[in-house]
PDB file of C-alpha atoms in Angstrom:
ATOM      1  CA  UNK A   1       6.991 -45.012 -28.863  1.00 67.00           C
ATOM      2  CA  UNK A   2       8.763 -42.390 -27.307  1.00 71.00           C
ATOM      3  CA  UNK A   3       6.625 -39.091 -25.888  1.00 78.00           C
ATOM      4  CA  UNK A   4       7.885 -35.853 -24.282  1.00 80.00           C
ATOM      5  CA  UNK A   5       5.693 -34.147 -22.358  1.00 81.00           C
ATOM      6  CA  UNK A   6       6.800 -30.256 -21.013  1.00 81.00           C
ATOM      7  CA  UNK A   7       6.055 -27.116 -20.169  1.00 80.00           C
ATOM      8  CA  UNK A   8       7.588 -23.672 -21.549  1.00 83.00           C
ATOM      9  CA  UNK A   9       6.043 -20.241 -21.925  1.00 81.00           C
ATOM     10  CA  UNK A  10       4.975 -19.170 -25.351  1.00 84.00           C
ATOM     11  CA  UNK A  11       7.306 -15.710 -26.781  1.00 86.00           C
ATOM     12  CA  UNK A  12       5.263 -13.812 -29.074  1.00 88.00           C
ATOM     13  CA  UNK A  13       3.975 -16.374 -32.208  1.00 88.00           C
ATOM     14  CA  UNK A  14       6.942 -18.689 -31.262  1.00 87.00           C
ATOM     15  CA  UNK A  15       7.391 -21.518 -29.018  1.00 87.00           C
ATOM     16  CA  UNK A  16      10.825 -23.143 -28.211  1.00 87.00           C
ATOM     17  CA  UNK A  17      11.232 -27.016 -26.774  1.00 86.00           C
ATOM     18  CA  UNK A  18      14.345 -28.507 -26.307  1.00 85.00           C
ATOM     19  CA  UNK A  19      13.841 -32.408 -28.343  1.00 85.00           C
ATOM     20  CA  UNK A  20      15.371 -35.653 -27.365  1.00 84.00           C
ATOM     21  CA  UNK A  21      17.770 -36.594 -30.396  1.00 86.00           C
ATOM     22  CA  UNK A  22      15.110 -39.324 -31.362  1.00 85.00           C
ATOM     23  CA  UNK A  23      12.852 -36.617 -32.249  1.00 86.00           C
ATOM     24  CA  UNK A  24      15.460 -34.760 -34.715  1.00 87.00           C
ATOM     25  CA  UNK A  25      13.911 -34.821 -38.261  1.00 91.00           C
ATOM     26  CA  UNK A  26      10.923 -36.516 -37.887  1.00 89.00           C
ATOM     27  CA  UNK A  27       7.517 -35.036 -38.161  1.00 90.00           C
ATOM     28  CA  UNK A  28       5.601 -35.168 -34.606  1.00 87.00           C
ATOM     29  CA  UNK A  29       2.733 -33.889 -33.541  1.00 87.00           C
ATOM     30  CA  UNK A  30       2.503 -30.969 -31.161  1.00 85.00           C
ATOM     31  CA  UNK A  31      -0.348 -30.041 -29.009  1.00 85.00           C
ATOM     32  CA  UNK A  32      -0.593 -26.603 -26.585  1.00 83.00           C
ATOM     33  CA  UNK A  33      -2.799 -26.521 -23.551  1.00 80.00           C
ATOM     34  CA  UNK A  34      -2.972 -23.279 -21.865  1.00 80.00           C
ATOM     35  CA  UNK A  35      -2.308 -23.057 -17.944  1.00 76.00           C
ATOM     36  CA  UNK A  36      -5.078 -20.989 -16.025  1.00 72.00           C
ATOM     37  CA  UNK A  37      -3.278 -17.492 -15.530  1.00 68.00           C
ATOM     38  CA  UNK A  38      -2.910 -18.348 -11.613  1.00 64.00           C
ATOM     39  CA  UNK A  39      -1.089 -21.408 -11.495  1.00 60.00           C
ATOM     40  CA  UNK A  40       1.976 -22.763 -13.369  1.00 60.00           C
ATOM     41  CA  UNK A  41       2.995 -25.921 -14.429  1.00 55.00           C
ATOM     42  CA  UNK A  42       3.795 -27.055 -11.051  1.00 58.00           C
ATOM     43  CA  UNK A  43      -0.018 -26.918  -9.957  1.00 58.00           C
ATOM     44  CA  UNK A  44      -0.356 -28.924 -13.537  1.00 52.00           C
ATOM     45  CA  UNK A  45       1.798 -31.931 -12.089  1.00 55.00           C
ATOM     46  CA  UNK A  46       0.124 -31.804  -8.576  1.00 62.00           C
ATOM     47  CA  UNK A  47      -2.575 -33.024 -10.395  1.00 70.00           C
ATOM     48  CA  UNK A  48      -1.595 -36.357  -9.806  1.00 75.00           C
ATOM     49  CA  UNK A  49      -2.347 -36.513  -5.956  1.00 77.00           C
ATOM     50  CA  UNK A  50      -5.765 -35.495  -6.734  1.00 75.00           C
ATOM     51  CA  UNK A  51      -6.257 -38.522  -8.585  1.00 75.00           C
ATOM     52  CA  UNK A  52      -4.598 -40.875  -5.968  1.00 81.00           C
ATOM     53  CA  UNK A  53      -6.976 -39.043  -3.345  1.00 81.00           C
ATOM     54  CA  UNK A  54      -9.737 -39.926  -5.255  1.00 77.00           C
ATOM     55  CA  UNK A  55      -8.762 -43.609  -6.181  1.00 80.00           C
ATOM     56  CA  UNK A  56      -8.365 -43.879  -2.459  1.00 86.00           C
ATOM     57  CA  UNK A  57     -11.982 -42.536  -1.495  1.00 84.00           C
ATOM     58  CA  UNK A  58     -13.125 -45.346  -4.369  1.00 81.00           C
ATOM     59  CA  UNK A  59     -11.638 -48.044  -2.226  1.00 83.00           C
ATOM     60  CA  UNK A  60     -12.590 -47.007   1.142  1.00 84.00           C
ATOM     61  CA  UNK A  61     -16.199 -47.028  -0.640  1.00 81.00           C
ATOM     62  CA  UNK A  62     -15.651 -50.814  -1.510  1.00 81.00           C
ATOM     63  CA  UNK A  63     -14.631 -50.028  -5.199  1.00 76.00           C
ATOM     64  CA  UNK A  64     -16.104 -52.780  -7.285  1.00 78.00           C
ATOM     65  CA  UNK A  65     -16.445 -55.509  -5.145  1.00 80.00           C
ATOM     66  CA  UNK A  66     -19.143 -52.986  -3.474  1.00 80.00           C
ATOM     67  CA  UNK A  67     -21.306 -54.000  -6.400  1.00 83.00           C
ATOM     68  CA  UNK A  68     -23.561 -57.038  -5.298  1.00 87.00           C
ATOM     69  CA  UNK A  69     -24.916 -57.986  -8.945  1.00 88.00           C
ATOM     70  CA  UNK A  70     -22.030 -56.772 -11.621  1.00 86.00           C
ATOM     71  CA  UNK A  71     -24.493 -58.110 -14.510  1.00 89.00           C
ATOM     72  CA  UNK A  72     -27.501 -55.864 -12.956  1.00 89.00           C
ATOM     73  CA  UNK A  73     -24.927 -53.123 -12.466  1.00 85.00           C
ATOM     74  CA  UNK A  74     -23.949 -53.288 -16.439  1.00 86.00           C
ATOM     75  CA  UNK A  75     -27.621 -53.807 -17.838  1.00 84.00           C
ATOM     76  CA  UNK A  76     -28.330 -50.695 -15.723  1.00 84.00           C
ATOM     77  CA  UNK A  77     -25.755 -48.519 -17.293  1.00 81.00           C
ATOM     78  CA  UNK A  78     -26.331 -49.597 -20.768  1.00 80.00           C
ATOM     79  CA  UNK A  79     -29.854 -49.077 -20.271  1.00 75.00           C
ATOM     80  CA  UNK A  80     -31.384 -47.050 -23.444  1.00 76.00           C
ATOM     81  CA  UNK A  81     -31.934 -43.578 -22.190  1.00 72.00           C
ATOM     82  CA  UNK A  82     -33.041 -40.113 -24.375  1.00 74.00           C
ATOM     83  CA  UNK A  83     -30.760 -38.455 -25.841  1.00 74.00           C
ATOM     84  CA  UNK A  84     -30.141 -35.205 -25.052  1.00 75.00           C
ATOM     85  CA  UNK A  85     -31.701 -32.430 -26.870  1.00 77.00           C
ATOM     86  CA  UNK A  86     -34.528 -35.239 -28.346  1.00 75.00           C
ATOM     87  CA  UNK A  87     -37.374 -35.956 -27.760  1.00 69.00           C
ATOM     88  CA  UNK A  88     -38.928 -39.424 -27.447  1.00 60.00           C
ATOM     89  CA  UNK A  89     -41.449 -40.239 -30.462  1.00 54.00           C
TER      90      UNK A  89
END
């Protein structure tokens, strides 16, 4: 499957996207996700080295192999819990 992801600016009720000839008469589905007012889609694709900073933090920490009992680990976050906005009977 093909995907196109990009950025334009929106011109009164009307939104223009130039579309790779595979998309040419075929339905497809369209989503629009505003940008905060004070960025632009640049600060949108920086996004990215956020996300490798983090993963790198995650490693230095030990990551998974940091985990001394992966079972225990999983039992723990499965663990039945209230749900929120219930309360237990």
């Amino acid at each position: 499957m093909v995907a196109l992801t990009t950025f334009t600016t929106v011109t009164g009720d009307t939104v223009t996207i130039p579309v790779p000839v595979e998309f040419m008469d075929r339905q497809v589905e369209v989503t629009i996700v505003p940008i905060e007012e004070n960025g632009n889609w640049r600060d949108v694709a920086s996004n990215g080295t956020e996300l490798a900073r983090l993963l790198q933090q995650m490693a230095e920490a030990g990551g998974i192999a940091s985990i001394e009992d992966p079972v225990a680990w999983q039992r723990g976050q499965r663990s039945d819990r209230p749900l929120p906005g219930r309360e237990d009977t």
